[in-house]
PDB file of C-alpha atoms in Angstrom:
ATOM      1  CA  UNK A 271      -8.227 -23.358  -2.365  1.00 47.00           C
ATOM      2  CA  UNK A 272     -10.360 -22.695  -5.220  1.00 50.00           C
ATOM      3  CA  UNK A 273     -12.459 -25.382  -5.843  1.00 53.00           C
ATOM      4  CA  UNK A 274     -11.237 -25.605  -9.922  1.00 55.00           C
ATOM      5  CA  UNK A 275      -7.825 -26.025  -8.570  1.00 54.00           C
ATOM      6  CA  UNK A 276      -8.729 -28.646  -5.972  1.00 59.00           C
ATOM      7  CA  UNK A 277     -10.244 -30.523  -8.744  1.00 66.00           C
ATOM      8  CA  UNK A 278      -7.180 -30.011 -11.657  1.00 65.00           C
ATOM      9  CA  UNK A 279      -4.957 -31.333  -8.769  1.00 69.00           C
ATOM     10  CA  UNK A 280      -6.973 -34.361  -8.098  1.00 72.00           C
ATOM     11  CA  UNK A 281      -7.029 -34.620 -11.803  1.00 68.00           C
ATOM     12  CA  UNK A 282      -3.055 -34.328 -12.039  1.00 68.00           C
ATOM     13  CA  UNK A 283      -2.405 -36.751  -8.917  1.00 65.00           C
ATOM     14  CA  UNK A 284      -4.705 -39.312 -10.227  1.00 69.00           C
ATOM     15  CA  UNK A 285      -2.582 -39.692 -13.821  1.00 62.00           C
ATOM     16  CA  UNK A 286       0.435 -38.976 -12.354  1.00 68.00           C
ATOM     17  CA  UNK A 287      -0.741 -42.380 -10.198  1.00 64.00           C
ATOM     18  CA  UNK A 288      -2.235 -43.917 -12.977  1.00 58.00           C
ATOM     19  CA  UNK A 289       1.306 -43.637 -14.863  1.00 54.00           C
ATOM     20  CA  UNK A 290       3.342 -45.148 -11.913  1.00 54.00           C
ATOM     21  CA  UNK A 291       1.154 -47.991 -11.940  1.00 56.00           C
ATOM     22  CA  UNK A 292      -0.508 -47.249  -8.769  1.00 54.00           C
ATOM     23  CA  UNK A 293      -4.541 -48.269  -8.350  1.00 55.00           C
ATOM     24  CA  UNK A 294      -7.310 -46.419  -6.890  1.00 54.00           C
ATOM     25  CA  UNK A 295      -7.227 -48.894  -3.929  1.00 56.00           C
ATOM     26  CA  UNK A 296      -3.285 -48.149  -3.081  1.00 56.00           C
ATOM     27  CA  UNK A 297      -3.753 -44.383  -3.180  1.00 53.00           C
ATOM     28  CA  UNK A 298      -4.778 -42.786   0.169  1.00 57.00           C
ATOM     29  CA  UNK A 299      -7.851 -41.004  -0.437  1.00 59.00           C
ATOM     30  CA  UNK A 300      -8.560 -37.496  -0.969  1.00 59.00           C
ATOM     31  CA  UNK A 301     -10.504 -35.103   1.089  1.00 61.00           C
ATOM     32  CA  UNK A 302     -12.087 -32.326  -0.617  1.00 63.00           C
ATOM     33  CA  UNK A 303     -14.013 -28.832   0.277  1.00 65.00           C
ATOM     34  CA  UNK A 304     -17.199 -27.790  -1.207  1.00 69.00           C
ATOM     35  CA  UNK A 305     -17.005 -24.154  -2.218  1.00 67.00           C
ATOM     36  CA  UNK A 306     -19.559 -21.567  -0.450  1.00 69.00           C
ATOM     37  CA  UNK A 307     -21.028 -18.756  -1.855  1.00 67.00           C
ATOM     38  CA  UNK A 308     -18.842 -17.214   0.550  1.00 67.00           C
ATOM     39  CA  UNK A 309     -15.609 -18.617  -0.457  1.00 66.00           C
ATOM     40  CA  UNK A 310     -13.101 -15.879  -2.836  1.00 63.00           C
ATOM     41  CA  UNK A 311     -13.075 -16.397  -6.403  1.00 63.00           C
ATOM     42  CA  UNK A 312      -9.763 -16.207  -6.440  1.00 60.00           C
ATOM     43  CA  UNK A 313      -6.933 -16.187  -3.931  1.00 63.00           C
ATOM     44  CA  UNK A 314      -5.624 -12.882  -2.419  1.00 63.00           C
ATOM     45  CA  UNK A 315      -1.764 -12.095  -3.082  1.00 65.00           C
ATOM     46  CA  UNK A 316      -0.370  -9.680  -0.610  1.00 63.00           C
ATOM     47  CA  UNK A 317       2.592  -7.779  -2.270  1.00 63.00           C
ATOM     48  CA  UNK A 318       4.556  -5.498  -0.088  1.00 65.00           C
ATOM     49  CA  UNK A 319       5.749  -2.164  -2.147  1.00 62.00           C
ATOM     50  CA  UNK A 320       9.377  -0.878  -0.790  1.00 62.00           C
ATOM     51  CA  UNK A 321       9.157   2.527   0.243  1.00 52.00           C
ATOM     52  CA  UNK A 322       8.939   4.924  -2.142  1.00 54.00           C
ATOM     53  CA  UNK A 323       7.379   2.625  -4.294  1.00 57.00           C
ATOM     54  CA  UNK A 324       3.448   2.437  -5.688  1.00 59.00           C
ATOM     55  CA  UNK A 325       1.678   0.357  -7.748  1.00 60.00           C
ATOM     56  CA  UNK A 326       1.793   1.703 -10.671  1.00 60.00           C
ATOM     57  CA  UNK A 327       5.516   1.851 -10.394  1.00 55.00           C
ATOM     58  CA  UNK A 328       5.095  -2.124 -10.546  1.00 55.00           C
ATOM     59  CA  UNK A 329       3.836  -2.157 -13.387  1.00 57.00           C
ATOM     60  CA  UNK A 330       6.340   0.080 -14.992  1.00 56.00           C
ATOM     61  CA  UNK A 331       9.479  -1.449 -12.977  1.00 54.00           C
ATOM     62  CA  UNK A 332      10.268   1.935 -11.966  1.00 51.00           C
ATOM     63  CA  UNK A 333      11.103   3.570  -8.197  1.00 50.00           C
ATOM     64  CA  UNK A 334      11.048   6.673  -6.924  1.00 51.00           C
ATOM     65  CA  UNK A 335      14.106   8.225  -7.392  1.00 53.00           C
ATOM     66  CA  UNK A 336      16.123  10.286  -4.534  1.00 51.00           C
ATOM     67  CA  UNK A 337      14.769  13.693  -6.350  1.00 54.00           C
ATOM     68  CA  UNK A 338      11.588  12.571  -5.674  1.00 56.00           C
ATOM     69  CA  UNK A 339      12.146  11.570  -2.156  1.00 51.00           C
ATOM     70  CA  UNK A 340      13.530  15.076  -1.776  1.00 56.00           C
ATOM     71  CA  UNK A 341      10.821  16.924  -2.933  1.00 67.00           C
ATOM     72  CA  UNK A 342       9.226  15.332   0.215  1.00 78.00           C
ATOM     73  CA  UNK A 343      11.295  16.944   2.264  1.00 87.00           C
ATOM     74  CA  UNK A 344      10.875  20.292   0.573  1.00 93.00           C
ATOM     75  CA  UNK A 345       7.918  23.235   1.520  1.00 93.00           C
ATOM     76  CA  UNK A 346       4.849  22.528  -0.586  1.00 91.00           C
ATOM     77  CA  UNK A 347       4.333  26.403  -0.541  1.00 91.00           C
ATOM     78  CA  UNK A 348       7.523  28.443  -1.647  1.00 93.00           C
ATOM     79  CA  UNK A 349       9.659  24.933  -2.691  1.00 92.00           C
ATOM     80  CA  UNK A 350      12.597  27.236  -1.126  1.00 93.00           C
ATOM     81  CA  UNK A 351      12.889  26.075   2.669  1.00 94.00           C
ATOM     82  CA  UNK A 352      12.688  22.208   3.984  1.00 93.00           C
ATOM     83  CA  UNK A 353       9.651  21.674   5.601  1.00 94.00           C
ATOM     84  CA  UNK A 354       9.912  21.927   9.343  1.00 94.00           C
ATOM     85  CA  UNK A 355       6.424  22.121  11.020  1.00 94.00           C
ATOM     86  CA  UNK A 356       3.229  20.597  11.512  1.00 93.00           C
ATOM     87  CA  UNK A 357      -0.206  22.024  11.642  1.00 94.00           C
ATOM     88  CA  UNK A 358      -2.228  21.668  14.855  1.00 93.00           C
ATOM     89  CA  UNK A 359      -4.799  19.601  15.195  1.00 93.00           C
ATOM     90  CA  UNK A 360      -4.587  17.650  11.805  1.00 92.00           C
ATOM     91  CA  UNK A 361      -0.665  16.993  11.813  1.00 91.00           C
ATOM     92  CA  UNK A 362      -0.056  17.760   8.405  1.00 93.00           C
ATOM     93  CA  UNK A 363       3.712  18.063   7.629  1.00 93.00           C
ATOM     94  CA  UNK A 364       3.767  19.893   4.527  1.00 93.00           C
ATOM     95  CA  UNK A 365       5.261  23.633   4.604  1.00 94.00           C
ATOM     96  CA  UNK A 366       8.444  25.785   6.691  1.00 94.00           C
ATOM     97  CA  UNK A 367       7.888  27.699   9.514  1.00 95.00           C
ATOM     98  CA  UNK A 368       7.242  30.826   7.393  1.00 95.00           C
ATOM     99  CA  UNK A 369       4.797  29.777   5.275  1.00 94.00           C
ATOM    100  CA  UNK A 370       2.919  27.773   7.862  1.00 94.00           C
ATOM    101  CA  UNK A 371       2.974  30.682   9.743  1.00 94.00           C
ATOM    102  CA  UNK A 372       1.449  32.847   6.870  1.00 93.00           C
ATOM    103  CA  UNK A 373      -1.146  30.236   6.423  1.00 93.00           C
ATOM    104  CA  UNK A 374      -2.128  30.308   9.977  1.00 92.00           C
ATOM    105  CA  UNK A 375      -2.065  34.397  10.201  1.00 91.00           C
ATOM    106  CA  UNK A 376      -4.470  34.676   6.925  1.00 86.00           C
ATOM    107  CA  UNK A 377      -8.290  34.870   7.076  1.00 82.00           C
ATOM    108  CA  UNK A 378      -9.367  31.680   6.066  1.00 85.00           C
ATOM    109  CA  UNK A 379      -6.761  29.489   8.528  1.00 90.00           C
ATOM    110  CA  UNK A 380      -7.271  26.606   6.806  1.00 92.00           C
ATOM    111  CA  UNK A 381      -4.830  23.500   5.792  1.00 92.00           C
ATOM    112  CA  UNK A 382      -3.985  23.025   2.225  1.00 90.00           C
ATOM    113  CA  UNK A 383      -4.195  19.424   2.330  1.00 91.00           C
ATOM    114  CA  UNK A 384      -7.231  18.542   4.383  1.00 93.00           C
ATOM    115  CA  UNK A 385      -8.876  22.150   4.822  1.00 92.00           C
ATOM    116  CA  UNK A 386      -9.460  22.223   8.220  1.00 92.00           C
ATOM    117  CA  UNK A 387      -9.034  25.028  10.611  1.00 93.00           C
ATOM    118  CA  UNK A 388      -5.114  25.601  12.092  1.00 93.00           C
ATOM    119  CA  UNK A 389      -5.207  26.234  15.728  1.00 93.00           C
ATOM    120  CA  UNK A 390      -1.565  26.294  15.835  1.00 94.00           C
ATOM    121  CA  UNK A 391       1.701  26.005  14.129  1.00 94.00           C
ATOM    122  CA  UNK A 392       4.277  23.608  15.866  1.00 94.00           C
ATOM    123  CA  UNK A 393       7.798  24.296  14.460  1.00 93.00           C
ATOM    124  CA  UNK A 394      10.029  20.975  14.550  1.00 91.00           C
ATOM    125  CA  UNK A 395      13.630  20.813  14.699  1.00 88.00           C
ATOM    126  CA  UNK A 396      15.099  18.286  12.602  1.00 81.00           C
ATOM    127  CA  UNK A 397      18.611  17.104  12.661  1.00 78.00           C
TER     128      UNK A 397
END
């Protein structure tokens, strides 16, 4: 705990003691923590975002919406065809067959996300 916050609660407990009438002597005494230079300024908060879901949605109170989930699911080249391959070796799941294909068969063979060379182009079937 932050050592501000140790203190505010001592600070709390003792006039919360000192307004039931209890003593110094009756109270069982209180163990504190020096802070190190090492120690977080402040305590960390780990919020888990629901899929589909960033932070900035948060902060607006706003979700993806299924459209958006959709346009997942759709080619990132010709927005026509559902994307159904992946690029070998990165693993990038972005295009269709076709247009992965035409990637792979042009002269510079490269991914359009991460730019590195296609070996091969894995076509998935999906349910």
């Amino acid at each position: 705990m932050n050592l501000h916050l140790v203190n505010f609660r001592q600070l709390v407990c003792k006039y919360i003691g000192e307004c039931n009438g209890e003593t110094d002597d009756e109270r069982e005494p209180t163990v504190t923590r020096e802070s190190t230079e090492t120690d977080p300024l402040m305590t960390e908060n780990v919020v888990k975002l629901p899929y589909g879901t960033d932070e900035d949605d948060m902060e607006t109170g706003t979700s993806s919406s299924s459209g958006d989930l959709h346009d997942v699911k759709i080619c990132a080249i010709c927005f026509d065809k559902p994307r159904n391959c992946i690029f070998v070796p990165c693993g990038h799941f972005v295009t269709c067959h076709d247009c992965g294909l035409r990637i792979k068969d042009e002269e510079n063979e490269l991914c359009p996300i991460c730019r590195r060379l296609i070996k091969k182009v894995k076509k998935l079937i999906i349910p």
